PDB file of C-alpha atoms in Angstrom:
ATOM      1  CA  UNK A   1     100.653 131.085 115.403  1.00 84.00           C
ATOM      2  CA  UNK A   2     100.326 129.326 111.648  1.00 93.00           C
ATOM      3  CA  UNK A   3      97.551 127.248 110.788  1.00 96.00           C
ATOM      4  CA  UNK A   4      98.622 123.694 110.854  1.00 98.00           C
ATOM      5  CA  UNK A   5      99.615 122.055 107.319  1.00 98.00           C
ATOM      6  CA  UNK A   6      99.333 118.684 105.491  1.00 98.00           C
ATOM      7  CA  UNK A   7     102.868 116.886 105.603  1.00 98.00           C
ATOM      8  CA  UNK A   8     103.644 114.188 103.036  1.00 98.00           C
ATOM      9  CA  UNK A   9     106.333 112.126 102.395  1.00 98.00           C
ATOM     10  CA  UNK A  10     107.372 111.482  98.637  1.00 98.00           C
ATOM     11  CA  UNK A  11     109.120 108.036  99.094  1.00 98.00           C
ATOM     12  CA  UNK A  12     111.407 107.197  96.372  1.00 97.00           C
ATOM     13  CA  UNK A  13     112.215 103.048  96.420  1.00 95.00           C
ATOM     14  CA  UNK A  14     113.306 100.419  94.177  1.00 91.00           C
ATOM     15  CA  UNK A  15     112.757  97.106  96.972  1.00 91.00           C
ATOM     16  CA  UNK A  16     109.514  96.320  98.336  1.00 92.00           C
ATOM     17  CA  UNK A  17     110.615  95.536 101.809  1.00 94.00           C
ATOM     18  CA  UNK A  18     112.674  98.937 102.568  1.00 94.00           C
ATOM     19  CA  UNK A  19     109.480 100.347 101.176  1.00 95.00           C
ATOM     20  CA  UNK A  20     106.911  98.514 103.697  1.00 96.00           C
ATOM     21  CA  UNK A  21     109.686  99.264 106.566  1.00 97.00           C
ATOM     22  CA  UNK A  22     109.716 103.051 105.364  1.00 97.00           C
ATOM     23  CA  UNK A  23     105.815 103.169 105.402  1.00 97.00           C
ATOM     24  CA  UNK A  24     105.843 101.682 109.096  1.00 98.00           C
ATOM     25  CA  UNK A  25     108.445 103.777 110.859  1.00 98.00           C
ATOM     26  CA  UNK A  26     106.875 106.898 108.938  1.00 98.00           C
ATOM     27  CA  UNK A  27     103.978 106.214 110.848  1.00 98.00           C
ATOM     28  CA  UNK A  28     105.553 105.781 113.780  1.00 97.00           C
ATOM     29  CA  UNK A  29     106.710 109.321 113.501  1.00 97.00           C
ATOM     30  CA  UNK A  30     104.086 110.920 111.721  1.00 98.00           C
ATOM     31  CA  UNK A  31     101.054 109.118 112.727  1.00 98.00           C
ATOM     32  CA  UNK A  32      98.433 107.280 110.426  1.00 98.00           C
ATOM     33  CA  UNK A  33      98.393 106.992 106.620  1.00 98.00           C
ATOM     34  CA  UNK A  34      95.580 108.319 105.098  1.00 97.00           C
ATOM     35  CA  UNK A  35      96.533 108.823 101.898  1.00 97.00           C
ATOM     36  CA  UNK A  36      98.487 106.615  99.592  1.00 97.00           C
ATOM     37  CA  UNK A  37      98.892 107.064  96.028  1.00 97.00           C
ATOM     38  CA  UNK A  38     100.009 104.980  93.107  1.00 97.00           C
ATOM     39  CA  UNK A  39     104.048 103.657  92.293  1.00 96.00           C
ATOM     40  CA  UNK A  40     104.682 106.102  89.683  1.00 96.00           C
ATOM     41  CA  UNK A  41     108.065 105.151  87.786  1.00 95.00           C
ATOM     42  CA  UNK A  42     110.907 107.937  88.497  1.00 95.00           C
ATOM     43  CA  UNK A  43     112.245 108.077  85.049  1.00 93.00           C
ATOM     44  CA  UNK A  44     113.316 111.467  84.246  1.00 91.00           C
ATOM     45  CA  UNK A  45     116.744 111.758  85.655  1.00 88.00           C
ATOM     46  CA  UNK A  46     118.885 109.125  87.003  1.00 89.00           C
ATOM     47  CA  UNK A  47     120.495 110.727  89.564  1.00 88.00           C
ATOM     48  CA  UNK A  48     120.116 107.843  92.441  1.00 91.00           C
ATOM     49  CA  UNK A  49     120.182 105.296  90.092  1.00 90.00           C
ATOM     50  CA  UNK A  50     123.907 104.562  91.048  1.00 92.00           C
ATOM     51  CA  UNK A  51     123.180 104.703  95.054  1.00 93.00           C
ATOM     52  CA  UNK A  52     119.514 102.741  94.802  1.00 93.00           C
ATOM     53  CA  UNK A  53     119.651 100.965  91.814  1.00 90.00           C
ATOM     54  CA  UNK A  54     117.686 100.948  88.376  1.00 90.00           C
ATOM     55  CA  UNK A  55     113.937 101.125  88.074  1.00 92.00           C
ATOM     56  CA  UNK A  56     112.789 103.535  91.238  1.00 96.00           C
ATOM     57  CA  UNK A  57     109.733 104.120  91.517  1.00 97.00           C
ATOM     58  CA  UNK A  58     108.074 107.007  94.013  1.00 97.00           C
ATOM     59  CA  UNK A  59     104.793 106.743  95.971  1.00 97.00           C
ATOM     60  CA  UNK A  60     103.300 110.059  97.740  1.00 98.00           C
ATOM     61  CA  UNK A  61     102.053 109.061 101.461  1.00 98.00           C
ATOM     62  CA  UNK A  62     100.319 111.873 103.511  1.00 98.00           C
ATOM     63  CA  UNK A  63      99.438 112.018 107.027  1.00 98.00           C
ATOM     64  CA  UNK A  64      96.531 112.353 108.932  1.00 98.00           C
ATOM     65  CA  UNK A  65      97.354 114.684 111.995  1.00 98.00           C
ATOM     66  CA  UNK A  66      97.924 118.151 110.922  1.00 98.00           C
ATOM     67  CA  UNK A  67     101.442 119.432 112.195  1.00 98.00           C
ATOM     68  CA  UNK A  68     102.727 122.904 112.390  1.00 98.00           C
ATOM     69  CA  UNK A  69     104.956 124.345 109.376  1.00 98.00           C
ATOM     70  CA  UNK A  70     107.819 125.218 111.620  1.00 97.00           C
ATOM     71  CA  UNK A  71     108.101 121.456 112.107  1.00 98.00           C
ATOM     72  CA  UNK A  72     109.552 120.803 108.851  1.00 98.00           C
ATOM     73  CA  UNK A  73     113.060 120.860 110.028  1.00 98.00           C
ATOM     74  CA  UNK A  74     112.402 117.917 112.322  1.00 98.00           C
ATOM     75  CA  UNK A  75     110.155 115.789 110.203  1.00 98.00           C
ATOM     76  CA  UNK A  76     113.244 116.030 107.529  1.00 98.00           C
ATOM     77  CA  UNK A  77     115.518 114.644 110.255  1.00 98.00           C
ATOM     78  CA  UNK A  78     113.291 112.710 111.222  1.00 98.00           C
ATOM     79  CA  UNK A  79     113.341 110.841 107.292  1.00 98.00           C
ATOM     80  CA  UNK A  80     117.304 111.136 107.237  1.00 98.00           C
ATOM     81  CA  UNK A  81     117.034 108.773 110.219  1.00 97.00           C
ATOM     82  CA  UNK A  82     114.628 106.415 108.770  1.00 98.00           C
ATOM     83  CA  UNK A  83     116.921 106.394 105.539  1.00 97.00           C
ATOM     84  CA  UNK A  84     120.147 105.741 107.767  1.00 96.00           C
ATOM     85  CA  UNK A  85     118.389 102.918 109.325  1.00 96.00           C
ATOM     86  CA  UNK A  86     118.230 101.712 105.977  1.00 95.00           C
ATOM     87  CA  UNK A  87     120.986 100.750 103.869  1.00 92.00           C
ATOM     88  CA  UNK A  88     121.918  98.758 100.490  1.00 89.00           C
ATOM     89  CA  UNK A  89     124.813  98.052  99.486  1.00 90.00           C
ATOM     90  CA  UNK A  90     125.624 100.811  97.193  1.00 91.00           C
ATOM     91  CA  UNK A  91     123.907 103.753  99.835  1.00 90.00           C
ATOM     92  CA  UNK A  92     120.070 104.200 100.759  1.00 94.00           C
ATOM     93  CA  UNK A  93     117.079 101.546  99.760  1.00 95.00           C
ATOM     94  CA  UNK A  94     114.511 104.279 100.145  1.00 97.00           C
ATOM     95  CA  UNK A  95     114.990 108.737  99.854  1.00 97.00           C
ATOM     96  CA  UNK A  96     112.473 109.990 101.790  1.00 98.00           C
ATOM     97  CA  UNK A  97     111.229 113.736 100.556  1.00 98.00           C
ATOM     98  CA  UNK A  98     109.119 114.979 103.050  1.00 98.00           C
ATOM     99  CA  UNK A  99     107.149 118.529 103.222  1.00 98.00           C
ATOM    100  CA  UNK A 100     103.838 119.988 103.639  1.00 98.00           C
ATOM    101  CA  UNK A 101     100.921 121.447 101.148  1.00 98.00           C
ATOM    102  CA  UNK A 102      98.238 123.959 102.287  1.00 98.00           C
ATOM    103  CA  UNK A 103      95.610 125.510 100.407  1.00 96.00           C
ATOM    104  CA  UNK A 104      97.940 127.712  98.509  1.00 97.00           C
ATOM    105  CA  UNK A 105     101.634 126.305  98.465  1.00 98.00           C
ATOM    106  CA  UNK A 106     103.883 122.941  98.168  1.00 98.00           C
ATOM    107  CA  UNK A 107     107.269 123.515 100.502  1.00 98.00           C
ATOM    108  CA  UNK A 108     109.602 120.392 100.470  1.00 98.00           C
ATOM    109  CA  UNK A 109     112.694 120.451 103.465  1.00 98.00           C
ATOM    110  CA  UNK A 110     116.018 119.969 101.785  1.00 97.00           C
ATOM    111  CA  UNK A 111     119.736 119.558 103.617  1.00 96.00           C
ATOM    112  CA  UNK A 112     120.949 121.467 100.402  1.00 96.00           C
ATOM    113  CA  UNK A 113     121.269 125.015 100.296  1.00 96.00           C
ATOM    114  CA  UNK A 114     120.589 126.909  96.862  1.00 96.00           C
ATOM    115  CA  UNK A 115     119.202 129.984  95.709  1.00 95.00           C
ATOM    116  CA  UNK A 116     115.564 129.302  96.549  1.00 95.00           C
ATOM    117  CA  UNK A 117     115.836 127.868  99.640  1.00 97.00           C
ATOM    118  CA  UNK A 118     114.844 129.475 103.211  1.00 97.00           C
ATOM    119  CA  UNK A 119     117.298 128.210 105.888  1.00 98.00           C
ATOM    120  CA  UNK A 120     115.180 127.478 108.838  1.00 98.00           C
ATOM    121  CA  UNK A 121     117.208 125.529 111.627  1.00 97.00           C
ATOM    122  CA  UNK A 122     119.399 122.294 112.105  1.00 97.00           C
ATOM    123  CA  UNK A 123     120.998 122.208 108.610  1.00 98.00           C
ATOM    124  CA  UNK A 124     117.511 122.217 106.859  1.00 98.00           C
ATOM    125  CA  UNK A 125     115.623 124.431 104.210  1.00 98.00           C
ATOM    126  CA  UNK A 126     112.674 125.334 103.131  1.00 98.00           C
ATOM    127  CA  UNK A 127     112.005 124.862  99.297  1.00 98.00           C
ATOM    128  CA  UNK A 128     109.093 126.352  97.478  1.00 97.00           C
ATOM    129  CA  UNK A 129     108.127 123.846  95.048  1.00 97.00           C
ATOM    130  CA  UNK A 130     104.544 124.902  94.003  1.00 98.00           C
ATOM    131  CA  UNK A 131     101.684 127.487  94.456  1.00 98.00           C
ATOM    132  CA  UNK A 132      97.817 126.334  93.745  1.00 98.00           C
ATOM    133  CA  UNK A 133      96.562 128.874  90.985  1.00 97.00           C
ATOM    134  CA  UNK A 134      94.523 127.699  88.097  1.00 96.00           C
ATOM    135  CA  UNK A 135      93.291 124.737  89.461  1.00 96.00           C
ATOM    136  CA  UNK A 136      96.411 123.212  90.796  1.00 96.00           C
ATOM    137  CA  UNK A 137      99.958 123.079  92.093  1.00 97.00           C
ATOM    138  CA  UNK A 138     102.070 124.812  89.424  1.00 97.00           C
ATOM    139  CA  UNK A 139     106.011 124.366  89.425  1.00 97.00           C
ATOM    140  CA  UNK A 140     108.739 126.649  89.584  1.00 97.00           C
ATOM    141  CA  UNK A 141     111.693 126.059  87.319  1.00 96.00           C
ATOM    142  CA  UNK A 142     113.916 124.662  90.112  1.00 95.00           C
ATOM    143  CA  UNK A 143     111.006 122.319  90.635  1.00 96.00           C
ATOM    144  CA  UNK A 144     112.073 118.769  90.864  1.00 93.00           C
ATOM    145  CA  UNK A 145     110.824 117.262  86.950  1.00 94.00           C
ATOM    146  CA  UNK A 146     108.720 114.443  88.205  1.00 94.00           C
ATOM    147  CA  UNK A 147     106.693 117.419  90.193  1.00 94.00           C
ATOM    148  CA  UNK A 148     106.919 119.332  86.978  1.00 95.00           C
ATOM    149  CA  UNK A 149     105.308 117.050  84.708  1.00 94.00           C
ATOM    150  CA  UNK A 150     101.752 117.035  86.261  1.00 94.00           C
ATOM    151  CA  UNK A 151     102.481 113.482  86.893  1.00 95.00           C
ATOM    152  CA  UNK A 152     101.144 114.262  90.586  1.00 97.00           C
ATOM    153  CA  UNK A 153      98.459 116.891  90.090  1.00 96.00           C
ATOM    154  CA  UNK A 154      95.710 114.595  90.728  1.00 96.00           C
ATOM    155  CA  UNK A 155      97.146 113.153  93.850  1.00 97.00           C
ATOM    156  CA  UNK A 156      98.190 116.269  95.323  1.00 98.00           C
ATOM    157  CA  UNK A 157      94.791 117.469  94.603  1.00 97.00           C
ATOM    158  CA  UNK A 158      93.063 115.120  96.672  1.00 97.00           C
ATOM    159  CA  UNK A 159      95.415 115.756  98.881  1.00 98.00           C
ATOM    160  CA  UNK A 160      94.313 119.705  99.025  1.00 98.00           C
ATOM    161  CA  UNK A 161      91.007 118.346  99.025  1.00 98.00           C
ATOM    162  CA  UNK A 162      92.023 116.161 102.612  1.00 97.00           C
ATOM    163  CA  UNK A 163      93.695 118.991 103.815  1.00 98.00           C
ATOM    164  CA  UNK A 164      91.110 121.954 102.911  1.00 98.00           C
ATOM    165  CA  UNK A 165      88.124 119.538 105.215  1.00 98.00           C
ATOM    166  CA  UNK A 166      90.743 119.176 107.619  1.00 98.00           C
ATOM    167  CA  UNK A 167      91.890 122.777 108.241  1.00 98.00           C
ATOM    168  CA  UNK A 168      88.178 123.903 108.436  1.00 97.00           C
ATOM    169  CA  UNK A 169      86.911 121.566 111.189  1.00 97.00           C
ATOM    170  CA  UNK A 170      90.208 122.282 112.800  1.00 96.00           C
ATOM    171  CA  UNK A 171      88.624 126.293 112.704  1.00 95.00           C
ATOM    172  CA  UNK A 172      85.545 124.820 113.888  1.00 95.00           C
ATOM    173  CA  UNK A 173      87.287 123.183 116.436  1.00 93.00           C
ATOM    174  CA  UNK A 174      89.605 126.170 117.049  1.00 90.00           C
ATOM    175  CA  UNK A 175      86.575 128.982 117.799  1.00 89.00           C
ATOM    176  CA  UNK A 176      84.868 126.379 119.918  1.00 88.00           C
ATOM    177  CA  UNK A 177      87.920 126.486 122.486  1.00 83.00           C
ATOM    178  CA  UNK A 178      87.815 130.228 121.998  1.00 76.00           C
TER     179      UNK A 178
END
């Protein structure tokens, strides 16, 4: 059995309501927030720009129970749901990238194959995104840009930082029920 994992949600938004009513039914389905980081503009391509409009921004949320890996192809359904639920005029208010970090690796679920990506189950695929070496979470060229940049290193490592506490009192935990 895999250690558990720290799942996060990079929520990509341009209104401040679908964004609150994201935020709310991710916890619903995730549990608590306990980490939230700064709207950082998403400015490097404008590939939803036509569906969501101009001047998205994206937030990283992470969670505070610790959920298995092979639960990534639910917790991406899970987000397609929440984006279905809802819609602007043009397509989605909010696109929900959701995936997991653990000491050593970044894997976001995707609904598009391509060379990189794992299949796992349910239409959904594993992507590689990052491995920690050198003191953070380097990129791989197929590496979405804003994730290239080190726009998010900071962020994602206090999120290791979360995660690494987490994962050893969860071994604590784990040896005591041994």
């Amino acid at each position: 059995m895999p250690e558990p994992v720290k799942y996060f949600v990079a929520v990509l938004w341009a209104d401040a309501d679908a964004l609150s009513v994201a935020n709310a039914r991710l916890v619903e389905g995730f549990g608590a927030i306990d980490f939230e980081g700064p709207d950082r503009a998403f400015d490097l391509t404008d590939y939803y720009e036509t569906e969501m409009g101009a001047n998205l921004m994206r937030r990283l949320v992470a969670f505070a129970p610790l959920r298995g890996p092979g639960d990534l192809p639910e917790a991406k359904l899970a987000c397609n749901a929440i984006e279905a639920a809802l819609p602007g005029p043009t397509g989605r208010q909010v696109n929900l990238d959701v995936g997991y970090l653990d000491h050593n690796k970044i894997v976001l679920a995707s609904a598009k194959a391509a060379g990189q990506k794992i299949y796992l189950r349910a239409g959904i695929y594993a992507d590689l995104v990052a491995r920690y070496a050198q003191g953070r979470y380097l990129p791989f060229a197929w590496t979405f840009p804003d994730f290239k940049d080190a726009r998010y290193d900071a962020e994602l490592g206090e999120l290791r930082g979360h995660y690494l506490q987490q994962i050893k009192d969860w071994r604590k935990a784990s040896r005591k029920m041994q």
